[in-house]
Coordinates of C-alpha atoms in Angstrom, one line a residue:
Chain A
X1 CA -21.8 -19.3 -4.4
X2 CA -21.4 -15.8 -3.0
X3 CA -22.8 -13.8 -5.6
X4 CA -22.8 -9.8 -6.2
X5 CA -25.2 -7.9 -8.0
X6 CA -24.8 -7.0 -11.6
X7 CA -25.9 -3.4 -10.6
X8 CA -21.7 -3.6 -9.8
X9 CA -20.6 -4.5 -12.2
X10 CA -18.5 -1.5 -13.9
X11 CA -18.3 -0.7 -17.7
X12 CA -15.3 -0.9 -20.6
X13 CA -17.5 1.5 -22.4
X14 CA -16.2 4.1 -19.7
X15 CA -13.4 6.5 -22.0
X16 CA -9.0 5.9 -22.0
X17 CA -8.8 9.4 -19.3
X18 CA -10.8 7.9 -16.8
X19 CA -8.4 6.3 -15.0
X20 CA -6.8 9.2 -14.5
X21 CA -10.0 10.3 -11.8
X22 CA -10.9 6.7 -10.9
X23 CA -7.6 5.4 -9.9
X24 CA -6.4 5.9 -6.3
X25 CA -2.6 5.9 -7.3
X26 CA -3.8 8.9 -9.6
X27 CA -5.1 10.2 -7.0
X28 CA -2.8 10.1 -5.2
X29 CA -0.1 12.1 -8.2
X30 CA -2.1 14.7 -8.2
X31 CA -2.8 15.4 -4.2
X32 CA 0.7 14.7 -3.1
X33 CA 2.4 16.7 -5.9
X34 CA -0.9 19.7 -5.3
X35 CA 0.4 19.7 -1.6
X36 CA 4.7 19.6 -2.5
X37 CA 4.0 22.2 -4.3
X38 CA 1.8 24.4 -2.4
X39 CA 4.7 23.7 0.2
X40 CA 7.4 25.1 -2.5
X41 CA 5.0 27.9 -3.7
X42 CA 4.5 29.2 0.5
X43 CA 8.5 28.2 2.1
X44 CA 9.8 30.4 -1.3
X45 CA 8.3 33.4 -0.2
X46 CA 8.9 32.4 3.4
X47 CA 4.8 32.1 4.2
X48 CA 4.7 29.3 7.2
X49 CA 1.4 28.4 7.2
X50 CA 2.0 24.6 5.9
X51 CA 4.6 24.2 8.5
X52 CA 1.9 24.8 10.9
X53 CA -0.4 23.3 9.3
X54 CA 1.7 20.0 10.0
X55 CA 1.1 20.0 12.9
X56 CA 2.2 16.7 14.9
X57 CA 1.8 15.2 18.4
X58 CA 4.1 12.9 17.9
X59 CA 7.6 14.6 18.4
X60 CA 6.3 17.2 21.9
X61 CA 7.3 15.3 24.2
X62 CA 5.3 15.4 27.3
X63 CA 5.6 14.6 30.6
X64 CA 2.4 14.8 32.5
X65 CA -0.3 15.5 30.8
X66 CA -0.5 19.4 31.4
X67 CA 3.1 19.4 28.7
X68 CA -0.2 17.8 26.6
X69 CA -3.4 20.0 27.9
X70 CA -0.9 22.9 26.9
X71 CA -0.1 21.6 22.6
X72 CA -3.1 21.0 21.7
X73 CA -4.7 24.0 23.6
X74 CA -2.0 26.0 21.7
X75 CA -3.4 24.1 18.1
X76 CA -6.2 23.3 18.3
X77 CA -7.1 25.4 15.9
X78 CA -4.5 24.0 13.2
X79 CA -5.4 20.4 13.7
X80 CA -9.3 21.1 13.1
X81 CA -7.6 23.4 10.3
X82 CA -5.5 20.5 9.5
X83 CA -8.7 17.4 9.9
X84 CA -11.4 19.6 6.8
X85 CA -7.8 19.4 5.1
X86 CA -7.4 16.0 5.0
X87 CA -11.8 15.1 5.3
X88 CA -12.0 16.9 2.1
X89 CA -8.9 15.6 0.1
X90 CA -9.3 12.1 1.0
X91 CA -13.5 12.4 1.0
X92 CA -14.0 14.4 -2.3
X93 CA -11.0 12.1 -4.2
X94 CA -13.0 9.3 -2.8
X95 CA -16.6 10.8 -4.0
X96 CA -14.9 10.5 -7.7
X97 CA -14.0 6.8 -7.2
X98 CA -17.2 6.0 -5.8
X99 CA -17.0 6.3 -2.5
X100 CA -20.4 7.3 -1.2
X101 CA -18.9 10.9 1.3
X102 CA -21.6 10.5 3.6
X103 CA -20.0 6.7 4.7
X104 CA -16.7 8.4 3.9
X105 CA -16.0 11.2 6.7
X106 CA -17.8 10.2 9.7
X107 CA -14.6 6.9 9.4
X108 CA -12.4 9.0 8.8
X109 CA -13.3 11.4 12.2
X110 CA -12.8 8.6 13.9
X111 CA -9.5 7.8 11.8
X112 CA -8.8 10.7 12.6
X113 CA -9.2 10.7 16.4
X114 CA -7.5 7.8 16.7
X115 CA -4.7 9.3 15.2
X116 CA -4.4 11.3 16.7
X117 CA -5.1 9.7 19.9
X118 CA -2.1 7.8 18.5
X119 CA 0.4 10.5 17.8
X120 CA -0.4 11.5 21.5
X121 CA 1.3 8.8 23.7
X122 CA 4.1 8.4 20.8
X123 CA 5.5 11.3 21.9
X124 CA 6.1 11.1 25.4
X125 CA 9.6 11.2 26.3
X126 CA 9.6 7.8 28.0
X127 CA 7.9 6.0 24.9
X128 CA 10.9 4.8 22.7
X129 CA 11.9 3.0 25.9
X130 CA 9.0 0.7 25.8
X131 CA 8.5 0.2 22.4
X132 CA 5.6 2.6 22.3
X133 CA 6.2 3.9 18.5
X134 CA 3.2 5.3 16.9
X135 CA 2.8 2.3 13.4
X136 CA 2.9 -0.5 16.2
X137 CA 0.7 1.1 18.6
X138 CA -1.7 1.9 15.2
X139 CA -1.6 -1.7 14.4
X140 CA -2.3 -3.6 17.5
X141 CA -4.7 -1.3 18.6
X142 CA -6.3 -1.7 15.0
X143 CA -6.1 -5.7 15.4
X144 CA -7.0 -6.0 18.7
X145 CA -10.4 -3.9 17.9
X146 CA -11.4 -5.5 15.2
X147 CA -11.3 -8.6 16.3
X148 CA -13.5 -7.9 19.4
X149 CA -16.4 -6.1 18.6
X150 CA -18.0 -5.5 16.1
X151 CA -17.8 -2.5 13.6
X152 CA -20.2 -1.2 11.4
X153 CA -20.8 -1.5 7.7
X154 CA -20.4 1.8 7.6
X155 CA -17.1 2.2 8.7
X156 CA -14.9 0.4 5.9
X157 CA -15.3 2.6 3.8
X158 CA -12.1 5.1 5.7
X159 CA -10.8 2.6 5.8
X160 CA -8.3 3.2 2.5
X161 CA -4.9 1.4 3.7
X162 CA -3.5 1.8 0.3
X163 CA -5.1 5.6 -0.8
X164 CA -3.6 6.7 2.1
X165 CA 0.3 4.4 2.1
X166 CA 0.4 5.9 -1.8
X167 CA -0.6 9.8 -1.6
X168 CA 2.0 8.4 2.0
X169 CA 4.9 7.6 -0.6
X170 CA 4.4 10.5 -2.9
X171 CA 5.0 13.0 0.1
X172 CA 8.1 10.9 0.8
X173 CA 9.3 11.4 -2.3
X174 CA 9.3 15.0 -1.7
X175 CA 12.0 14.4 1.5
X176 CA 14.1 11.8 -1.1
X177 CA 16.4 13.4 -2.6
X178 CA 17.3 12.7 -6.9
X179 CA 20.8 11.3 -6.2
X180 CA 20.6 8.6 -3.4
X181 CA 17.8 7.5 -5.9
X182 CA 20.9 7.5 -8.9
X183 CA 23.1 6.0 -6.9
X184 CA 21.4 3.4 -4.9
X185 CA 19.2 2.1 -6.9
X186 CA 20.4 -0.3 -9.2
X187 CA 22.1 -1.4 -6.3
X188 CA 18.3 -2.0 -4.1
X189 CA 17.3 -3.2 -8.5
X190 CA 19.8 -6.1 -8.6
X191 CA 19.1 -7.2 -4.6
X192 CA 14.7 -7.0 -5.3
X193 CA 15.5 -9.0 -8.4
X194 CA 17.7 -11.6 -6.8
X195 CA 15.5 -12.3 -4.0
X196 CA 12.0 -11.8 -5.6
X197 CA 12.8 -14.4 -8.9
X198 CA 13.9 -16.8 -5.7
X199 CA 11.3 -16.4 -4.2
X200 CA 8.6 -16.0 -6.3
X201 CA 10.5 -19.7 -8.3
X202 CA 11.1 -21.7 -5.1
X203 CA 7.3 -20.5 -4.2
X204 CA 5.7 -21.5 -7.9
X205 CA 7.9 -25.3 -7.5
X206 CA 7.0 -25.9 -4.0
X207 CA 3.4 -26.1 -5.1
X208 CA 3.3 -27.7 -8.4
X209 CA 5.0 -30.1 -6.0
X210 CA 2.6 -30.6 -4.0
X211 CA -0.3 -31.5 -6.5
X212 CA -1.9 -28.0 -6.4
X213 CA -3.6 -25.6 -9.2
X214 CA -0.4 -23.4 -11.9
X215 CA -2.7 -21.1 -11.5
X216 CA -2.1 -21.2 -7.7
X217 CA 1.4 -21.3 -7.8
X218 CA 1.5 -18.9 -10.1
X219 CA -0.8 -16.4 -7.8
X220 CA 0.4 -16.9 -5.0
X221 CA 3.9 -17.0 -6.0
X222 CA 4.6 -13.2 -7.3
X223 CA 2.5 -12.6 -3.9
X224 CA 5.2 -13.0 -1.9
X225 CA 7.8 -12.3 -3.6
X226 CA 6.3 -9.3 -5.4
X227 CA 4.1 -7.2 -4.1
X228 CA 1.4 -9.1 -2.4
X229 CA -2.5 -9.7 -3.3
X230 CA -1.7 -7.1 -5.5
X231 CA 1.0 -9.1 -7.5
X232 CA -1.8 -12.3 -7.1
X233 CA -4.2 -9.7 -8.3
X234 CA -2.2 -8.2 -11.0
X235 CA -1.2 -11.8 -12.9
X236 CA -5.4 -12.9 -11.8
X237 CA -7.1 -12.8 -15.0
X238 CA -3.0 -13.1 -17.4
X239 CA -3.4 -16.5 -16.0
X240 CA -7.4 -17.4 -15.5
X241 CA -6.9 -17.3 -11.8
X242 CA -9.4 -18.8 -10.2
X243 CA -12.0 -16.6 -6.9
X244 CA -10.6 -19.1 -4.6
X245 CA -7.3 -18.5 -5.7
X246 CA -7.0 -14.8 -4.2
X247 CA -8.8 -15.9 -1.0
X248 CA -6.0 -17.6 -0.5
X249 CA -3.1 -15.0 -1.8
X250 CA -5.4 -13.0 0.7
X251 CA -5.1 -14.9 3.8
X252 CA -1.7 -15.9 3.1
X253 CA -0.7 -12.5 2.7
X254 CA -1.9 -11.1 5.5
X255 CA -1.2 -13.8 8.1
X256 CA 2.7 -13.1 6.9
X257 CA 2.4 -9.5 6.8
X258 CA 0.9 -9.2 9.7
X259 CA 3.3 -12.1 11.3
X260 CA 6.8 -10.0 9.3
X261 CA 5.6 -6.7 10.9
X262 CA 5.6 -7.2 14.6
X263 CA 8.4 -9.5 14.7
X264 CA 10.9 -8.5 12.3
X265 CA 11.3 -5.0 13.9
X266 CA 11.7 -6.4 17.0
X267 CA 14.9 -9.5 15.9
X268 CA 16.4 -6.2 13.8
X269 CA 17.0 -4.5 17.1
X270 CA 17.9 -8.1 19.0
X271 CA 20.1 -8.0 16.6
X272 CA 21.6 -5.2 16.6
X273 CA 21.3 -3.6 13.4
X274 CA 21.0 -0.8 11.7
X275 CA 18.7 1.4 10.9
X276 CA 19.2 1.5 7.0
X277 CA 20.6 -2.3 6.9
X278 CA 17.7 -3.3 9.1
X279 CA 15.1 -1.3 6.2
X280 CA 16.7 -2.8 3.4
X281 CA 16.1 -6.3 5.1
X282 CA 12.6 -5.4 5.2
X283 CA 12.2 -4.3 2.2
X284 CA 13.2 -7.2 0.6
X285 CA 11.4 -9.3 3.4
X286 CA 7.9 -8.3 3.3
X287 CA 5.1 -7.9 0.7
X288 CA 3.1 -4.9 0.8
X289 CA 4.3 -1.0 0.9
X290 CA 1.9 -1.2 3.4
X291 CA 2.9 -3.6 6.3
X292 CA 6.7 -3.3 4.8
X293 CA 6.2 0.6 5.5
X294 CA 4.9 0.2 9.0
X295 CA 8.2 -2.0 9.7
X296 CA 10.3 0.0 8.7
X297 CA 9.5 2.9 10.2
X298 CA 8.7 1.0 13.5
X299 CA 12.0 -0.6 14.0
X300 CA 13.4 3.4 12.4
X301 CA 12.2 5.0 15.9
X302 CA 14.0 2.0 18.0
X303 CA 16.7 3.3 16.7
X304 CA 16.3 6.3 16.2
X305 CA 17.3 6.7 12.9
X306 CA 14.0 6.5 10.8
X307 CA 15.0 8.2 8.2
X308 CA 18.2 6.1 7.1
X309 CA 14.9 2.9 7.5
X310 CA 12.6 4.2 5.7
X311 CA 14.8 5.5 2.1
X312 CA 16.9 2.1 2.6
X313 CA 13.1 0.2 2.2
X314 CA 11.9 2.3 -0.1
X315 CA 14.7 2.4 -2.2
X316 CA 14.5 -2.1 -1.7
X317 CA 10.8 -2.0 -2.2
X318 CA 9.2 0.1 -4.2
X319 CA 11.6 0.9 -6.7
X320 CA 13.4 -2.3 -6.1
X321 CA 9.6 -4.3 -6.2
X322 CA 6.8 -2.6 -7.3
X323 CA 7.4 -1.5 -10.2
X324 CA 8.6 -4.1 -11.9
X325 CA 4.6 -5.7 -11.3
X326 CA 3.7 -5.1 -15.4
X327 CA 6.9 -7.0 -16.5
X328 CA 5.9 -9.7 -14.0
X329 CA 2.1 -9.7 -15.1
X330 CA 3.5 -10.0 -18.7
X331 CA 5.7 -12.9 -18.1
X332 CA 2.9 -15.2 -17.4
X333 CA 0.8 -13.7 -19.3
X334 CA 2.9 -15.2 -21.9
X335 CA 3.7 -17.7 -19.9
X336 CA 0.1 -19.5 -19.1
X337 CA -0.3 -18.4 -22.8
X338 CA 2.2 -20.4 -24.5
X339 CA 2.4 -23.2 -22.2
X340 CA -0.7 -23.7 -20.1
X341 CA -3.4 -25.2 -21.6
X342 CA -6.5 -22.2 -23.2
X343 CA -9.0 -21.8 -21.4
X344 CA -12.7 -19.8 -22.6
X345 CA -11.9 -16.9 -20.8
X346 CA -8.5 -16.5 -22.1
X347 CA -6.8 -12.9 -23.9
X348 CA -4.2 -12.9 -25.4
X349 CA -1.3 -10.4 -23.5
X350 CA 0.6 -7.4 -25.1
X351 CA 3.5 -5.4 -23.8
X352 CA 0.2 -2.7 -23.1
X353 CA -0.2 -4.8 -20.0
X354 CA 3.5 -3.0 -19.1
X355 CA 1.8 0.5 -18.2
X356 CA -1.8 -1.0 -17.2
X357 CA -0.5 -2.6 -13.9
X358 CA 2.4 0.2 -13.7
X359 CA 1.7 1.3 -9.8
X360 CA 1.4 4.8 -11.4
X361 CA 2.0 6.6 -7.9
X362 CA 5.4 5.8 -8.2
X363 CA 5.6 8.7 -10.5
X364 CA 4.2 11.1 -7.7
X365 CA 7.7 9.5 -6.1
X366 CA 9.8 10.8 -8.7
X367 CA 8.4 13.7 -9.5
X368 CA 8.5 15.5 -6.0
X369 CA 11.3 14.0 -5.5
X370 CA 13.0 15.8 -8.6
X371 CA 11.2 19.1 -7.1
X372 CA 12.4 19.5 -4.2
X373 CA 15.8 18.2 -5.5
X374 CA 15.6 20.8 -7.5
X375 CA 15.0 23.6 -5.3
X376 CA 17.7 22.6 -2.7
X377 CA 20.2 22.0 -4.8
X378 CA 22.3 24.8 -4.7
X379 CA 21.4 25.4 -1.2
X380 CA 24.2 26.0 1.6
X381 CA 24.7 23.8 3.9
X382 CA 24.3 26.5 6.1
X383 CA 21.0 27.4 4.6
X384 CA 19.8 23.5 4.5
X385 CA 20.1 23.1 8.1
X386 CA 18.2 26.2 9.2
X387 CA 15.9 26.9 6.8
X388 CA 14.9 24.3 4.2
X389 CA 14.9 21.6 6.9
X390 CA 12.4 23.3 8.8
X391 CA 10.8 25.0 6.9
X392 CA 10.2 22.8 4.0
X393 CA 11.3 19.7 4.2
X394 CA 10.1 18.5 7.8
X395 CA 6.2 19.9 7.5
X396 CA 6.1 17.2 5.3
X397 CA 7.6 14.6 6.8
X398 CA 5.1 15.5 9.1
X399 CA 2.0 15.5 6.4
X400 CA 3.7 12.0 4.8
X401 CA 3.2 10.5 9.0
X402 CA -0.4 11.7 9.1
X403 CA -0.9 9.8 6.0
X404 CA 0.9 7.0 7.1
X405 CA -0.7 6.2 10.0
X406 CA -3.8 6.2 8.9
X407 CA -3.1 3.8 6.4
X408 CA -1.6 2.1 8.9
X409 CA -4.7 2.2 12.0
X410 CA -6.7 1.1 8.3
X411 CA -4.6 -3.0 8.3
X412 CA -5.2 -2.9 12.0
X413 CA -9.2 -2.4 11.5
X414 CA -9.9 -4.4 8.8
X415 CA -7.9 -7.7 9.6
X416 CA -10.7 -9.0 10.9
X417 CA -9.1 -12.8 11.8
X418 CA -12.2 -14.4 11.2
X419 CA -13.3 -13.4 7.8
X420 CA -10.1 -14.9 6.3
X421 CA -10.7 -18.4 4.6
X422 CA -8.9 -20.9 5.3
X423 CA -5.6 -21.4 2.8
X424 CA -5.2 -25.0 3.2
X425 CA -1.8 -26.6 4.7
X426 CA -0.6 -27.3 1.2
X427 CA -0.7 -23.1 -0.5
X428 CA 0.7 -22.6 3.6
X429 CA 3.7 -24.9 3.9
X430 CA 4.7 -24.3 -0.2
X431 CA 3.8 -20.1 1.1
X432 CA 5.9 -20.4 4.2
X433 CA 9.4 -22.1 2.7
X434 CA 8.7 -19.6 0.2
X435 CA 9.1 -16.0 2.9
X436 CA 11.9 -18.7 5.2
X437 CA 14.2 -18.6 1.0
X438 CA 12.7 -14.5 1.3
X439 CA 13.6 -13.6 4.5
X440 CA 17.4 -15.7 5.0
X441 CA 17.8 -14.8 1.4
X442 CA 17.6 -11.4 2.6
X443 CA 18.5 -10.8 5.1
X444 CA 22.1 -12.7 4.3
X445 CA 22.4 -9.1 1.4
X446 CA 21.5 -6.9 3.5
X447 CA 23.5 -7.8 6.7
X448 CA 26.1 -9.3 4.9
X449 CA 26.6 -9.0 0.9
X450 CA 25.7 -5.4 0.9
X451 CA 25.4 -4.1 4.4
X452 CA 28.2 -1.7 4.1
X453 CA 26.4 0.3 2.4
X454 CA 23.0 0.2 3.5
X455 CA 24.1 1.1 6.6
X456 CA 26.0 4.1 5.6
X457 CA 21.8 5.2 4.3
Chain B
X1 CA -19.5 -12.0 -29.6
X2 CA -19.6 -9.1 -27.0
X3 CA -16.7 -9.2 -24.0
X4 CA -17.3 -9.8 -20.0
X5 CA -17.2 -6.1 -19.6
X6 CA -20.5 -5.7 -21.2
X7 CA -21.9 -9.5 -19.5
X8 CA -24.1 -9.6 -16.6
X9 CA -22.3 -11.7 -14.3
X10 CA -19.5 -9.7 -15.0
X11 CA -18.1 -8.2 -11.3
X12 CA -15.9 -4.5 -12.9
X13 CA -16.0 -2.2 -10.6
X14 CA -13.8 -1.2 -7.5
X15 CA -16.8 -1.5 -4.9
X16 CA -18.1 -4.9 -6.0
X17 CA -14.6 -6.4 -6.4
X18 CA -14.2 -5.7 -2.8
X19 CA -17.0 -6.8 -2.0
X20 CA -17.0 -10.3 -3.7
X21 CA -13.5 -10.6 -2.4
X22 CA -13.1 -10.1 1.4
X23 CA -10.1 -9.0 2.8
X24 CA -8.5 -8.1 -0.1
X25 CA -8.8 -4.3 1.1
X26 CA -6.8 -5.4 4.3
X27 CA -3.7 -5.3 2.4
X28 CA -4.8 -4.4 -1.0
X29 CA -7.5 -2.6 -3.3
X30 CA -8.9 -2.6 -6.4
X31 CA -9.6 0.6 -6.7
X32 CA -5.7 0.6 -7.4
X33 CA -3.5 1.0 -10.9
X34 CA -2.8 -2.8 -10.7
X35 CA -5.6 -4.0 -10.4
X36 CA -6.3 -2.7 -14.3
X37 CA -8.8 -3.4 -16.0
X38 CA -9.3 -6.8 -14.5
X39 CA -12.9 -8.3 -13.5
X40 CA -14.6 -11.3 -12.0
X41 CA -16.6 -13.8 -13.8
X42 CA -19.2 -14.8 -11.4
X43 CA -20.1 -18.0 -13.9
X44 CA -16.9 -19.5 -14.0
X45 CA -15.1 -17.7 -10.5
X46 CA -12.5 -17.0 -12.6
X47 CA -10.6 -13.2 -13.5
X48 CA -11.2 -11.7 -16.7
X49 CA -10.2 -9.2 -18.7
X50 CA -13.3 -7.5 -19.9
X51 CA -12.7 -8.1 -23.7
X52 CA -12.6 -11.8 -22.9
X53 CA -15.3 -13.8 -25.2
X54 CA -17.2 -16.7 -24.2
X55 CA -20.0 -19.5 -24.6
X56 CA -22.0 -17.7 -21.7
X57 CA -22.0 -14.2 -22.1
X58 CA -25.5 -12.6 -21.3
X59 CA -25.9 -8.7 -22.4
X60 CA -25.9 -6.4 -18.9
X61 CA -29.1 -4.0 -19.7
X62 CA -29.1 -1.5 -17.0
X63 CA -26.8 1.4 -16.4
X64 CA -23.6 0.6 -14.3
X65 CA -23.1 4.4 -13.9
X66 CA -26.1 5.1 -12.7
X67 CA -25.6 2.5 -9.6
X68 CA -23.2 3.8 -6.8
X69 CA -20.8 2.1 -5.8
X70 CA -20.6 1.5 -1.1

């Protein structure tokens, strides 16, 4: 049995407020809102520092190496300041959470430089013609490197996939009108809930029909239906899951999530789906936020409307599915307690489970949306176009793109297929059929049932 | 009887959990809110809440706050 040293164990005796500085969700909220408030404050005074700081080579549309040289010669100081800012906020917060700064910084230097290269390639004037979109480039490059070359152990300290995507989601809130959440949220919630229940029940009952443990069926069922390994981890203690059950979930989720990142954008393109419709479909199909944003962002760029794809995906995945993970955990805890055999290590479920498992970064997303909606609500269309768009919303969109690209690179660089455990044939078949039902039902609802709605985003 | 959280077999820290479960960090994180206080019992190879009682309990003597995670 592989064991971890006892000194790695944490403590149940930490103060209740420790969650505010030990969980990356709360750090994403603090840092994301600090960036939003600083950007709004500087914008209000006419200061363009954040606009300059949010420099990004992804949009330069270069035609020759000379164009690239000119861009970096003009902006190298701001790139240096930007790197120091990212390294400081991610590095210091990670240090507080227990990841040593001395290990994080060397890895993050590599992540930042590679992101710069990926953005620069995607900034080629013909990049779109060859589908050289930064999210797919970063993912594929990372996968190739991680699986062909041995990477040093210290490098993994900077591969914080979830932390980067959570900060990116809070920043995304700043460019997401609250009115859109209010109008589209109920439709997204209805579609996502229907698909989630259908997928979870499909995987669970197929697994049971194949003779698999209840615990394993529950763990992979919520993994395929709600939010991947995070959902599996959320219910693991409630249902008394074994370590090997989580291994199975990790393997199935990672393999299928990667397949869908690479396939869904191209299938959407072949079917001629609008960016909004494809974003909604990807939002019901992908399990993990990070993987889904990679697919939605890639297709959005391919379709020439990244904004619509990202918005539809966010409504479907973050608002329609992620918010409800605590409720799923509570439901399975009740089922396990009331009708499954009692285990020695069982604990009674309580309503506190809903808040304990709540993905707190979503709070930051809503607050960021409310702040910017309030600031821009009284603006005329002309002011929005000439002032708020270029000086407020675009810089925050660029910073979000950076955070997402750190995430996409980290997915590729941390996925070493040789380290994944075999999932077994029966769990693989049950999960795969669940994915098929999920993708097919999600396609029908996104394209045919709510297609008119999503295409107008 | 004290719960799992004070047991020598309990892995509760996010760094320890990510080392115990290779691949967990690819599309998830032990540092996230959805994990809550879920820990791993290495005696039973099972996920637990820190308050769970157990006949195999063995009190941890060292102060885990002093150990660096990664």
